[in-house]
Coordinates of C-alpha atoms and ligand atoms in Angstrom, one line a residue:
X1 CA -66.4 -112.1 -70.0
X2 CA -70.1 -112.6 -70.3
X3 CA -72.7 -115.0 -69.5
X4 CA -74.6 -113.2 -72.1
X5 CA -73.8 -113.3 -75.9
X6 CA -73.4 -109.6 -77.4
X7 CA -76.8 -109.2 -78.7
X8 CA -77.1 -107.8 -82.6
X9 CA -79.5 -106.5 -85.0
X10 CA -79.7 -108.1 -88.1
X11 CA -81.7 -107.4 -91.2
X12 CA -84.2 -109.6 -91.8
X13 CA -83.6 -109.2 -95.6
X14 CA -80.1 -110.2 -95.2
X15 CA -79.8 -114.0 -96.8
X16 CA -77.2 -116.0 -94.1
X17 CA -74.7 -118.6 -95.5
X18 CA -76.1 -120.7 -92.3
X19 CA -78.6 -120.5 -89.5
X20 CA -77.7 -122.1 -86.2
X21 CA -80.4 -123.2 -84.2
X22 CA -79.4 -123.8 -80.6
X23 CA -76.9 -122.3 -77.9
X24 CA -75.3 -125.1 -76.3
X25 CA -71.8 -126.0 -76.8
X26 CA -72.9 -127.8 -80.0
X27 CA -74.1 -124.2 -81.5
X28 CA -71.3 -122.4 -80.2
X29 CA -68.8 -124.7 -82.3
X30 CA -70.7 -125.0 -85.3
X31 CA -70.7 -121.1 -85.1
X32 CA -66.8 -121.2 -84.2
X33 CA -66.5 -123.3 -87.2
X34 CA -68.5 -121.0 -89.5
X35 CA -66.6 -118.0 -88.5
X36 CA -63.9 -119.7 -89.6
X37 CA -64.5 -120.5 -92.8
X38 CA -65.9 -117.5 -92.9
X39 CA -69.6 -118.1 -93.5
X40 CA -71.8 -115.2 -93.0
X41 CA -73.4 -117.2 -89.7
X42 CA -76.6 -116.2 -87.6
X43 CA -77.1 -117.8 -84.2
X44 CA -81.0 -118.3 -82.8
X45 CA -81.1 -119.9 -79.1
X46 CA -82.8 -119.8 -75.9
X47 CA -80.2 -120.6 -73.6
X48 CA -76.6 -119.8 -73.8
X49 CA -74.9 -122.8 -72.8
X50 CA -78.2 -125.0 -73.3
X51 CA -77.7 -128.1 -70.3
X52 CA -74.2 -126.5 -69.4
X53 CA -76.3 -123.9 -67.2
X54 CA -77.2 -126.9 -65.5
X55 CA -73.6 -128.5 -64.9
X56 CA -71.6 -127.4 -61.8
X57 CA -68.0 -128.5 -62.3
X58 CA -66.6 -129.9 -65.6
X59 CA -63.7 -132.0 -65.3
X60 CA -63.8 -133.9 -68.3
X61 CA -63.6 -131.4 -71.3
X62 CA -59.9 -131.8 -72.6
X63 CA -57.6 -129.0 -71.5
X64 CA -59.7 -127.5 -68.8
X65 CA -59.4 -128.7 -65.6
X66 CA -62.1 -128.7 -63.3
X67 CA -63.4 -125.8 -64.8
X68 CA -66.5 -123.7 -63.4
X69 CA -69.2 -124.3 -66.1
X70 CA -70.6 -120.8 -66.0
X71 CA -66.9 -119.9 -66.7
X72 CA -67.2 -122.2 -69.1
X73 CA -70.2 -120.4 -70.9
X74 CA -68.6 -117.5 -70.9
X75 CA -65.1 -118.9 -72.5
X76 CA -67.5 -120.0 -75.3
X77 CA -69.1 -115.8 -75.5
X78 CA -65.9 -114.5 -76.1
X79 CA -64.5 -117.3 -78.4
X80 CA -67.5 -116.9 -81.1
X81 CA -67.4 -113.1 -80.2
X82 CA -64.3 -112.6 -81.9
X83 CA -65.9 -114.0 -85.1
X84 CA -68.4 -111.1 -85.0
X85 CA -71.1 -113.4 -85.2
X86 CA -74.5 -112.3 -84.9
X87 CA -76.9 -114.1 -82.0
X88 CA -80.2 -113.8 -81.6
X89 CA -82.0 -115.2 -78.2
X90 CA -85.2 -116.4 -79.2
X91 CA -87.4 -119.9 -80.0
X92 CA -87.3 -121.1 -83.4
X93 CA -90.5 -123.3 -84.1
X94 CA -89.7 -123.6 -87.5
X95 CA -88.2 -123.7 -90.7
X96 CA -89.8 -123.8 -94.5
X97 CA -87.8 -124.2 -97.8
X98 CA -88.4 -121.3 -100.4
X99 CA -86.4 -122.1 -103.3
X100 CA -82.8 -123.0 -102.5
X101 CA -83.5 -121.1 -99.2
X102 CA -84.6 -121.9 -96.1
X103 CA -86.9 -118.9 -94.0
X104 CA -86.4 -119.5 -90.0
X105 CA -89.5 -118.4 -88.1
X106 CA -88.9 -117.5 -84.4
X107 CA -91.5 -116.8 -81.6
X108 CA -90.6 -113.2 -80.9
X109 CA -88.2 -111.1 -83.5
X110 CA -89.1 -112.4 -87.0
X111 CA -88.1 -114.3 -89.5
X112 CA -84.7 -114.9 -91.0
X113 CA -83.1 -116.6 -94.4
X114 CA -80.2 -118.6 -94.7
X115 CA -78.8 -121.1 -97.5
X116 CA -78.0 -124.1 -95.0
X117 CA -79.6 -125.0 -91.3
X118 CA -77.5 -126.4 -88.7
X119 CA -79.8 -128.0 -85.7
X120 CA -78.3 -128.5 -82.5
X121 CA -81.8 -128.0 -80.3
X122 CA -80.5 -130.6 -77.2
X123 CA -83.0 -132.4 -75.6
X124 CA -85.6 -132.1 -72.7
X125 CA -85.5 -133.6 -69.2
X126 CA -87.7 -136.7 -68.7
X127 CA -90.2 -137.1 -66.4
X128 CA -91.0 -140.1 -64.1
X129 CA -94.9 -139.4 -64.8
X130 CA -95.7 -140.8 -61.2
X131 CA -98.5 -139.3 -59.5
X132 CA -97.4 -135.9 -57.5
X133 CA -94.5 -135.4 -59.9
X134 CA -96.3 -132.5 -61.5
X135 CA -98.4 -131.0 -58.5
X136 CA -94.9 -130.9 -56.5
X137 CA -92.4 -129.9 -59.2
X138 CA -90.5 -127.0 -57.5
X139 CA -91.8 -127.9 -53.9
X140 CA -89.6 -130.7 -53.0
X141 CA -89.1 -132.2 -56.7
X142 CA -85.9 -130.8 -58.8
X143 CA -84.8 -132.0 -62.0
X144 CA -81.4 -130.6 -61.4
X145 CA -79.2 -131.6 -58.4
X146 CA -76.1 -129.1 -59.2
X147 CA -79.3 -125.9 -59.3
X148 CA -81.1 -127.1 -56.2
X149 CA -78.9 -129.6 -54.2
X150 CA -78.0 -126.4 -51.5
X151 CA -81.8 -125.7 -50.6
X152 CA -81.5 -129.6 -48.8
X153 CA -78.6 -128.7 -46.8
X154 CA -79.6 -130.8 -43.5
X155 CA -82.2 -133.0 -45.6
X156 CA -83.3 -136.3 -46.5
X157 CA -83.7 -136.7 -50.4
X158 CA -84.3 -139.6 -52.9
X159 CA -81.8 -139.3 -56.4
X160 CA -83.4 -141.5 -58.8
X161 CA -81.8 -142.9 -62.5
X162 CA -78.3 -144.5 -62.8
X163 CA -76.5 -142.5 -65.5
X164 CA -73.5 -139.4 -65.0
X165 CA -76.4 -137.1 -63.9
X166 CA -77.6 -139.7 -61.0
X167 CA -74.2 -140.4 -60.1
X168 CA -72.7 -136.8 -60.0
X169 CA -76.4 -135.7 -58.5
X170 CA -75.7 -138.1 -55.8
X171 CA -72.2 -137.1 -55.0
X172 CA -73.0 -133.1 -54.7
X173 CA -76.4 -134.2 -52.6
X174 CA -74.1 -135.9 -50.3
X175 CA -72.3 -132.7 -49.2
X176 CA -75.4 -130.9 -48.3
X177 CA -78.3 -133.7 -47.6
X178 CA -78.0 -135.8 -44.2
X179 CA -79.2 -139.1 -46.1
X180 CA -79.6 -139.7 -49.7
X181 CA -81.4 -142.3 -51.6
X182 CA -80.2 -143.5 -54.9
X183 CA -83.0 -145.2 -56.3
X184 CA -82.1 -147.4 -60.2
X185 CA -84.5 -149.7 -61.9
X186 CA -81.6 -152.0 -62.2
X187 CA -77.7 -153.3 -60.5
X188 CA -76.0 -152.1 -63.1
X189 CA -75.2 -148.6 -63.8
X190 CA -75.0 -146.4 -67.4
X191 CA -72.9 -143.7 -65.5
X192 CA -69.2 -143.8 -65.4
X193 CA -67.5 -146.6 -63.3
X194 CA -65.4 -143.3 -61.3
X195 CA -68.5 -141.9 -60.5
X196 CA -70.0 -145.6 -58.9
X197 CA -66.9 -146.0 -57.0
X198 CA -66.9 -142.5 -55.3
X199 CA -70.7 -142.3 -54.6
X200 CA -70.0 -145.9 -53.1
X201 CA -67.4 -144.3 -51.0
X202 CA -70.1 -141.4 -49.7
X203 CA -71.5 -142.7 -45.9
X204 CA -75.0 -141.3 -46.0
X205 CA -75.6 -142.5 -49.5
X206 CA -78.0 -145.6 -49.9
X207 CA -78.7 -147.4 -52.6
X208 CA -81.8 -149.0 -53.6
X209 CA -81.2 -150.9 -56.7
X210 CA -83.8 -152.8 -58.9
X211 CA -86.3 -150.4 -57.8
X212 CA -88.7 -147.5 -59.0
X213 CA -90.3 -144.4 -57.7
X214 CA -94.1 -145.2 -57.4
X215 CA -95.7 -142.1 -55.6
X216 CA -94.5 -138.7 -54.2
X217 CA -96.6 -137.9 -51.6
X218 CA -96.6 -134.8 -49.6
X219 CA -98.8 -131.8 -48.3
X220 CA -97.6 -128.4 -49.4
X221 CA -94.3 -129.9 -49.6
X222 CA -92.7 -133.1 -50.3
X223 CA -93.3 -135.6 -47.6
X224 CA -92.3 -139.1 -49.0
X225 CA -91.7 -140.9 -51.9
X226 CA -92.6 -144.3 -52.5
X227 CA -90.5 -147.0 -53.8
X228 CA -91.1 -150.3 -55.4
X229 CA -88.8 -153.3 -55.8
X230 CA -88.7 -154.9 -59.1
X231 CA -87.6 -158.3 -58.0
X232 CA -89.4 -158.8 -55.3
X233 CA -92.6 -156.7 -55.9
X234 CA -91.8 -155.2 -51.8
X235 CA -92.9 -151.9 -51.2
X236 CA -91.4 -148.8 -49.2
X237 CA -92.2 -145.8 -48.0
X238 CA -89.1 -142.9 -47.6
X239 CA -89.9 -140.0 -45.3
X240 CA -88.0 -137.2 -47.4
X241 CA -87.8 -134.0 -48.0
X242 CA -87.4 -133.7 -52.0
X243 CA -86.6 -135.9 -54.7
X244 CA -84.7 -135.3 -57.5
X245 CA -85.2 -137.3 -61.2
X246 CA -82.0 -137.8 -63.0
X247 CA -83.3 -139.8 -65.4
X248 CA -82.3 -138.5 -68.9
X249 CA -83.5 -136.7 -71.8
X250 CA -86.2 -136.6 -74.3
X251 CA -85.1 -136.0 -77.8
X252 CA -86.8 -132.8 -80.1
X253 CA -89.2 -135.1 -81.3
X254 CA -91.9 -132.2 -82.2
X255 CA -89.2 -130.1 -83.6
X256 CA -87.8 -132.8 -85.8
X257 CA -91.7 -133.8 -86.7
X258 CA -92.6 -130.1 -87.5
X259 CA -89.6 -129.7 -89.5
X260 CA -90.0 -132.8 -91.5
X261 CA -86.4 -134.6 -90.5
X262 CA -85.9 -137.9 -90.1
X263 CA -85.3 -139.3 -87.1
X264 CA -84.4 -142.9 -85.4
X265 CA -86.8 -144.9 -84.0
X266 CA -85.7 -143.6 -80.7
X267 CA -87.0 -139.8 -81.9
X268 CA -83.5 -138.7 -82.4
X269 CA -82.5 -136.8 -85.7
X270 CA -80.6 -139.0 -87.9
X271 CA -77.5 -137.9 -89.7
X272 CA -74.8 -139.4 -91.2
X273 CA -70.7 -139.2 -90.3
X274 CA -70.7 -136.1 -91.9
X275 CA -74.0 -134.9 -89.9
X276 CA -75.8 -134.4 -92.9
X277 CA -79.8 -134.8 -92.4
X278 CA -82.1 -136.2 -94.1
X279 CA -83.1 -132.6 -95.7
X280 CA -80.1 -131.6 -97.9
X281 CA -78.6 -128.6 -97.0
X282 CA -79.8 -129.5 -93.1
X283 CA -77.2 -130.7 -90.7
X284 CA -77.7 -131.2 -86.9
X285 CA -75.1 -131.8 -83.9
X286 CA -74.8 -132.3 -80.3
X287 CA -77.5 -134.6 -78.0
X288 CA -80.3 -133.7 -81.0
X289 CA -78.4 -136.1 -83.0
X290 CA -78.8 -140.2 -83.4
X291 CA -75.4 -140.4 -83.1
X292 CA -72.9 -142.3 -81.3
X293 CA -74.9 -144.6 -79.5
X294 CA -76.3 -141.7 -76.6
X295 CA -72.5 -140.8 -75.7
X296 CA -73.4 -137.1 -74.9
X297 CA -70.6 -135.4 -73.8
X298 CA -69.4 -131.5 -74.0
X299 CA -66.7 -132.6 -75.9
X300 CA -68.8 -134.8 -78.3
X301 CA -71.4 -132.4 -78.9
X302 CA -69.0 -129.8 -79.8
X303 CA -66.8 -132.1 -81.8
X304 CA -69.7 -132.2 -83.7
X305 CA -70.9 -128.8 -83.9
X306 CA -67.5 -128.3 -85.9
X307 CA -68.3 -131.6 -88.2
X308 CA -71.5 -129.5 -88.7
X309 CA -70.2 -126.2 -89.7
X310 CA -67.5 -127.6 -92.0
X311 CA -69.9 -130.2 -94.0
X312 CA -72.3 -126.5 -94.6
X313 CA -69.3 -125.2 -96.1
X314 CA -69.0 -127.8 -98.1
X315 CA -72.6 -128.2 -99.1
X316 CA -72.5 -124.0 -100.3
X317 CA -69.6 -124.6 -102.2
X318 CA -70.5 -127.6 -104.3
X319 CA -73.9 -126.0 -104.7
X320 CA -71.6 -122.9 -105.9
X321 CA -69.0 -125.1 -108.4
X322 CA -72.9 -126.7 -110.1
X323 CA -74.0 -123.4 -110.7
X324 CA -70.6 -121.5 -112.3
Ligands
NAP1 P1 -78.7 -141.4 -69.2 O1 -77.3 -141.6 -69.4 O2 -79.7 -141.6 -70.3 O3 -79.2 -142.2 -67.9 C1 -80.5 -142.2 -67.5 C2 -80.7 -143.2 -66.4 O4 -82.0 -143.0 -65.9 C3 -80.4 -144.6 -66.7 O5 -79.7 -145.2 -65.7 C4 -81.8 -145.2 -66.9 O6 -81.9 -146.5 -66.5 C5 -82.6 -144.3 -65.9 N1 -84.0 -144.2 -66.4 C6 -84.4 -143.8 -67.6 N2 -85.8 -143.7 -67.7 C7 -86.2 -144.1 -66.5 C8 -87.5 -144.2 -65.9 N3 -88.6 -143.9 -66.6 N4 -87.6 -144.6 -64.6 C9 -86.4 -144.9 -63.9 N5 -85.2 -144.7 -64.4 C10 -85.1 -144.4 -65.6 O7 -79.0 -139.9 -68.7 P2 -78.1 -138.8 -67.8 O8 -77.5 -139.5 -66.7 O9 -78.9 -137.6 -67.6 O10 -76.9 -138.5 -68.9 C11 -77.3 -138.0 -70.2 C12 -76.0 -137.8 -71.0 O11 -75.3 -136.8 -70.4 C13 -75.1 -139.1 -70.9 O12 -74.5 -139.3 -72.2 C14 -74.1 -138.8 -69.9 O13 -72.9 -139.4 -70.1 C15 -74.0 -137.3 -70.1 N6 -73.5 -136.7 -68.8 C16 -72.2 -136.6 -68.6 C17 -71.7 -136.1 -67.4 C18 -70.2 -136.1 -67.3 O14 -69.5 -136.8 -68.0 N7 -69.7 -135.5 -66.3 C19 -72.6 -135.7 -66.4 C20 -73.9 -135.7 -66.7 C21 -74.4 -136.3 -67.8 P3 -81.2 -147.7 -67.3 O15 -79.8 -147.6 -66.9 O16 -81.9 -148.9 -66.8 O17 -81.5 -147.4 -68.7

């Protein structure tokens, strides 16, 4: 099994029931889904697996049991690969309506034509925007605990946010990291309750609640990282050796913008139960979407992904019944 999906040539004259833009497990299940109800399906990613690349461990997907999440990726290959559907690995950055179809530009190999769009882009990591952030990204600041937490074996390191990522980040750090540093704006966390009570559990993990990151200092490298109390206004400086930000995601905002969807006031792309856009024939699933109150879970995004797939089905074959 790959971590690759088989690549394909496809004609760019060929007209596509649906276009799915995206490889995360969102795309992969819409395009499970399409093969199923047999819809003449193209996929157009970056990434296969889109933030799964990112995960370590999942232990919360239904049925799978502390599965490996590269394995994981390439579970997902194989499944669409016995659909035969086509997958391209490329950037869309955008789509135009000609008629009743839509024409999918990509960066690299072309353009393509399809009747219905299914958008399940994900969203991108957000940034503190402290000063040194940018000038130290890759020397001592990470944006991914489970990709970088064994280069601070024997290290002191600052986690900051208080979501699943934080959490989880904080747990893995622990096994390699001499002290960590869990730095939340608040006393309350968003993460899961399990993951609070075992990162409570971890010795050299310290918390530093109702606080920010002001300033990441360092020299080539990450030296310290300064932290600020919001209740008390007290100021502190940690002598570390990297920080990593946990602190969410940023939704396709420019995407959405470019392509003329609606979105929430948030910037996520609105859709309704049936994950219908606001362009008809457009659908969108997975963490893209303004669903479900910013519950983003494999399982949610993928549930979706099918919602997605069906509802284009759907859409073709009313559009099918008007015209006969
Ligand atoms: P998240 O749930 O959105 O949490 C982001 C955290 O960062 C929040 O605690 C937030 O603080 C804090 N934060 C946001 N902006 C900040 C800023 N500018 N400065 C300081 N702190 C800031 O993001 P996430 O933890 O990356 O998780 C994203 C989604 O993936 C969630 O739905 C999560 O459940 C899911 N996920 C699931 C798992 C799992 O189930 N195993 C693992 C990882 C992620 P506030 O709390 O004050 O808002």
């Amino acid at each position: 099994m790959s971590l690759l999906p088989k690549s394909a040539k496809v004609d760019p004259n060929e007209i596509f029931d649906v276009i799915i833009i995206g490889l995360g497990p969102a795309a992969y299940s819409a395009a499970l889904y399409a093969g199923r109800y047999v819809m003449k399906a193209l996929v157009i990613g970056e990434t296969p697996g889109g933030q799964l690349t990112e995960a370590g461990e999942v232990d919360d997907y239904l049925g799978l049991i502390k599965v490996n999440a590269q394995d994981m990726i390439r579970i997902f290959n194989s499944h669409i690969e016995e659909y035969n559907l086509p997958v391209i690995l490329d950037t869309v950055e955008k789509y135009e309506k000609h008629g009743d179809l839509f024409v999918v530009k990509t960066k690299r190999k072309g353009e393509f034509k399809s009747k219905t769009i299914i958008v399940a882009v994900g969203v991108k990591r957000r940034k503190l925007n402290v000063p040194g952030e940018d000038q130290f990204t890759g020397r001592g600041v990470s944006y991914c605990s489970v990709c970088d937490a064994p280069l601070f074996k024997n290290r002191e390191v600052v986690i900051v946010g208080g979501g699943d990522s934080a959490l989880e980040g904080a747990e893995l750090l622990s096994r390699y990291a001499t002290k960590v540093y869990l730095v939340h704006r608040r006393d309350v966390f968003k993460g899961q309750p399990y993951y609070v009570e075992i990162v409570k559990q971890k010795k050299n993990v310290e918390f530093i609640l109702n606080s920010t990151v002001t300033e990441i200092i360092g020299e080539k490298l990450v030296k310290a990282v300064k932290v600020k109390n919001l209740k008390t206004g007290e100021e502190k400086t940690l002598n570390v050796n990297g920080i990593f930000i946990e602190i969410g995601f940023e939704p396709p905002v420019e995407f959405a913008k470019v392509n003329g969807i609606e979105t929430d006031s948030n910037g996520y792309i609105k859709v309704d139960e049936w994950m219908r856009t606001s362009t008809e024939g457009v659908f969108a699933a997975g963490d893209c979407t303004s669903t479900w109150l910013g519950f983003r879970q494999i399982i949610t995004a993928v549930a979706q992904g099918s919602v997605a797939a069906r509802s284009a089905y759907t859409f073709l074959n009313e559009r099918q019944g008007k015209t006969n």
